[in-house]
Amino acid sequence: MAQGRHARATQMMQEALRADDNPSMRTMLGMSLLGGGKFTDSASALEAAYQKDPGQLQAGVALATLYMQSGQADKAVRIASNLVKQRPQAAGLQYLLGSARARQGDVAGARAAFEAALKLDAAYAAPAVSLAALDIDKGAYDKAAARLNDVLARDESNLDALGESGRLAERRGQLAEAQRWLEKAEDHSPTSNLQPGLALVKFHLRNHNPDAAVEATKRL
């Protein structure tokens, strides 16, 4: 798996499971399938591992993430809630729960979970950026800006914070500033991450600048 040979890893884990079917090996199988892009098969393996042993943290986190990505927010919230009950002091799990609740449309619940994550780890950037995103949606622009500036003061290349700063500037009607933030996010993103570039293309299209959108697409 570390070498990226997910098909071989899957084959090895399937062979191992024939000799000893246990939740840890089911989790490893699910992760190798996930790495190979076989999301449906991965979910089945992870579900089997998690149902047999709800203490399988890696299986639970991966499964909740898969559920969020596939539009099954209720299932993601259920698993994330169980994980938080098991490890209430884990900031990462509080953030996972907040993300699942946000996908579910439970804004108040998402905010509470993100705030809980920050209370456990004040330097944790992800929940701070997520709270800023909720503030932008609510129209609390000054509060969002303060959160984002704090994150970027610690890590000027945080892609999520740069992207949300661009969204904030656009909401405020500061289009040149928004473009600057989005271009900075694109500059800092690795070549394997197309999302900042796509965000810039969509920004230009929203603001009726097709020539700039074409140029941004060429870079992609």
Coordinates of C-alpha atoms in Angstrom, one line a residue:
M1 CA 0.0 0.0 0.0
A2 CA 2.8 2.4 0.8
Q3 CA 4.2 1.8 -2.6
G4 CA 0.9 2.5 -4.2
R5 CA 0.5 -1.2 -5.3
H6 CA -3.1 -1.4 -4.2
A7 CA -4.2 -4.3 -6.4
R8 CA -1.4 -6.4 -5.0
A9 CA -2.2 -5.3 -1.5
T10 CA -5.8 -6.3 -2.0
Q11 CA -4.8 -9.7 -3.3
M12 CA -2.6 -10.3 -0.3
M13 CA -5.2 -9.2 2.2
Q14 CA -7.8 -11.4 0.6
E15 CA -5.5 -14.4 0.9
A16 CA -4.8 -13.5 4.6
L17 CA -8.5 -13.2 5.3
R18 CA -9.0 -16.8 4.1
A19 CA -6.7 -17.9 6.9
D20 CA -7.8 -15.5 9.6
D21 CA -10.9 -13.3 9.2
N22 CA -10.6 -10.5 11.7
P23 CA -11.7 -6.9 11.8
S24 CA -8.1 -5.5 11.5
M25 CA -7.5 -7.4 8.3
R26 CA -10.9 -6.3 7.0
T27 CA -10.0 -2.7 7.6
M28 CA -6.7 -3.2 5.7
L29 CA -8.6 -4.8 2.8
G30 CA -11.0 -1.8 2.8
M31 CA -8.1 0.7 2.8
S32 CA -6.3 -1.1 -0.1
L33 CA -9.5 -1.2 -2.1
L34 CA -10.1 2.5 -1.4
G35 CA -6.5 3.3 -2.5
G36 CA -7.3 1.4 -5.8
G37 CA -10.4 3.5 -6.4
K38 CA -12.9 0.6 -5.8
F39 CA -15.1 2.7 -3.5
T40 CA -18.2 0.3 -3.4
D41 CA -16.1 -2.7 -2.5
S42 CA -14.1 -0.6 -0.1
A43 CA -17.3 0.5 1.7
S44 CA -18.4 -3.2 2.0
A45 CA -15.1 -4.3 3.6
L46 CA -15.0 -1.3 5.9
E47 CA -18.6 -1.9 7.0
A48 CA -17.9 -5.5 7.8
A49 CA -14.8 -4.5 9.9
Y50 CA -16.7 -1.7 11.7
Q51 CA -19.8 -3.8 12.5
K52 CA -17.6 -6.6 13.9
D53 CA -15.5 -4.2 15.9
P54 CA -16.7 -0.6 16.3
G55 CA -13.3 0.2 17.9
Q56 CA -11.7 0.0 14.5
L57 CA -10.9 3.7 14.3
Q58 CA -9.3 3.7 10.8
A59 CA -12.3 1.8 9.4
G60 CA -14.8 4.2 11.0
V61 CA -13.1 7.3 9.8
A62 CA -12.7 6.0 6.3
L63 CA -16.3 4.8 6.2
A64 CA -17.7 8.1 7.5
T65 CA -15.7 9.9 4.8
L66 CA -16.9 7.6 2.1
Y67 CA -20.5 8.1 3.2
M68 CA -20.1 11.9 3.1
Q69 CA -18.6 11.7 -0.4
S70 CA -21.4 9.5 -1.6
G71 CA -24.2 11.8 -0.2
Q72 CA -25.1 9.5 2.7
A73 CA -24.7 12.2 5.4
D74 CA -27.0 10.5 8.0
K75 CA -24.8 7.4 8.0
A76 CA -21.7 9.5 8.3
V77 CA -23.1 11.4 11.3
R78 CA -24.0 8.1 13.0
I79 CA -20.5 6.6 12.7
A80 CA -18.8 9.9 13.5
S81 CA -21.0 10.3 16.6
N82 CA -20.0 6.8 17.8
L83 CA -16.3 7.5 17.2
V84 CA -16.6 10.7 19.2
K85 CA -18.3 8.9 22.1
Q86 CA -15.4 6.4 22.2
R87 CA -12.7 9.2 22.0
P88 CA -14.2 12.5 23.1
Q89 CA -10.8 14.1 23.5
A90 CA -9.8 13.5 19.8
A91 CA -10.0 16.8 18.0
G92 CA -9.8 15.1 14.6
L93 CA -13.0 13.1 15.4
Q94 CA -14.8 16.2 16.5
Y95 CA -13.9 17.8 13.2
L96 CA -15.1 14.7 11.3
L97 CA -18.4 14.9 13.1
G98 CA -18.7 18.6 12.3
S99 CA -18.0 17.9 8.6
A100 CA -20.7 15.1 8.6
R101 CA -23.2 17.4 10.3
A102 CA -22.5 20.1 7.8
R103 CA -23.2 17.7 4.9
Q104 CA -26.4 16.8 6.7
G105 CA -27.5 20.4 6.8
D106 CA -27.2 20.7 10.6
V107 CA -25.4 24.0 10.8
A108 CA -25.8 24.4 14.5
G109 CA -24.5 20.9 15.2
A110 CA -21.6 21.4 12.8
R111 CA -20.6 24.6 14.5
A112 CA -20.7 23.0 17.9
A113 CA -18.5 20.1 16.8
F114 CA -16.0 22.4 15.1
E115 CA -15.8 24.6 18.2
A116 CA -15.3 21.5 20.3
A117 CA -12.4 20.5 18.0
L118 CA -10.8 23.9 18.4
K119 CA -11.2 23.8 22.2
L120 CA -9.2 20.5 22.2
D121 CA -6.6 21.9 19.8
A122 CA -6.5 25.6 19.3
A123 CA -3.9 25.3 16.5
Y124 CA -6.0 22.9 14.4
A125 CA -6.6 24.7 11.2
A126 CA -9.3 22.6 9.6
P127 CA -12.1 23.3 12.0
A128 CA -11.1 27.0 12.1
V129 CA -11.5 27.2 8.3
S130 CA -14.8 25.3 8.5
L131 CA -16.1 27.8 11.1
A132 CA -15.0 30.6 8.8
A133 CA -17.0 29.0 6.0
L134 CA -20.1 28.9 8.1
D135 CA -19.6 32.5 9.1
I136 CA -19.4 33.5 5.4
D137 CA -22.6 31.7 4.7
K138 CA -24.2 33.5 7.6
G139 CA -22.9 36.9 6.5
A140 CA -20.6 37.3 9.5
Y141 CA -17.8 38.5 7.2
D142 CA -15.6 40.2 9.9
K143 CA -15.6 37.1 12.1
A144 CA -14.8 34.9 9.1
A145 CA -11.9 37.2 8.1
A146 CA -10.4 37.1 11.6
R147 CA -10.5 33.3 11.6
L148 CA -8.9 33.0 8.2
N149 CA -6.2 35.6 8.9
D150 CA -5.3 33.7 12.1
V151 CA -4.9 30.4 10.1
L152 CA -2.9 32.1 7.3
A153 CA -0.6 33.8 9.8
R154 CA 0.4 30.3 11.0
D155 CA 0.4 28.7 7.5
E156 CA 0.3 31.1 4.5
S157 CA -0.1 28.2 2.1
N158 CA -3.2 26.6 3.7
L159 CA -5.2 25.9 0.6
D160 CA -8.6 25.8 2.3
A161 CA -8.0 29.1 4.1
L162 CA -6.8 30.7 0.8
G163 CA -9.9 29.4 -1.0
E164 CA -12.3 30.6 1.7
S165 CA -10.5 34.0 1.7
G166 CA -11.3 34.2 -2.0
R167 CA -14.9 33.3 -1.4
L168 CA -15.1 35.9 1.3
A169 CA -13.7 38.6 -0.9
E170 CA -16.1 37.8 -3.7
R171 CA -19.0 37.9 -1.3
R172 CA -17.9 41.4 -0.3
G173 CA -17.7 42.4 -3.9
Q174 CA -13.9 42.7 -3.9
L175 CA -13.3 40.8 -7.1
A176 CA -9.7 41.8 -7.6
E177 CA -8.9 40.7 -4.1
A178 CA -10.9 37.5 -4.6
Q179 CA -8.9 36.7 -7.7
R180 CA -5.6 37.3 -5.9
W181 CA -6.5 34.8 -3.2
L182 CA -7.7 32.1 -5.6
E183 CA -4.6 32.5 -7.7
K184 CA -2.4 32.2 -4.6
A185 CA -4.3 29.0 -3.7
E186 CA -3.6 27.7 -7.2
D187 CA 0.1 28.6 -7.0
H188 CA 0.5 26.7 -3.7
S189 CA -1.4 23.6 -4.7
P190 CA 0.4 20.5 -5.9
T191 CA -0.1 19.4 -9.5
S192 CA -2.2 16.5 -8.4
N193 CA -4.8 18.8 -6.8
L194 CA -7.0 20.5 -9.4
Q195 CA -9.6 22.0 -7.0
P196 CA -8.0 25.4 -6.6
G197 CA -7.6 25.8 -10.3
L198 CA -11.2 24.7 -10.9
A199 CA -12.3 27.2 -8.3
L200 CA -10.5 30.0 -10.2
V201 CA -12.1 28.9 -13.5
K202 CA -15.6 29.0 -11.9
F203 CA -14.8 32.4 -10.4
H204 CA -14.1 33.9 -13.8
L205 CA -17.2 32.3 -15.3
R206 CA -19.4 33.6 -12.5
N207 CA -18.0 37.1 -13.1
H208 CA -18.4 37.1 -16.9
N209 CA -14.7 36.9 -17.7
P210 CA -14.5 34.0 -20.2
D211 CA -11.1 34.8 -21.6
A212 CA -9.5 34.6 -18.1
A213 CA -11.5 31.3 -17.6
V214 CA -9.9 29.9 -20.7
E215 CA -6.4 30.8 -19.6
A216 CA -7.1 29.2 -16.2
T217 CA -8.3 26.1 -17.9
K218 CA -5.2 25.9 -20.0
R219 CA -3.1 25.9 -16.9
L220 CA -5.2 23.0 -15.6

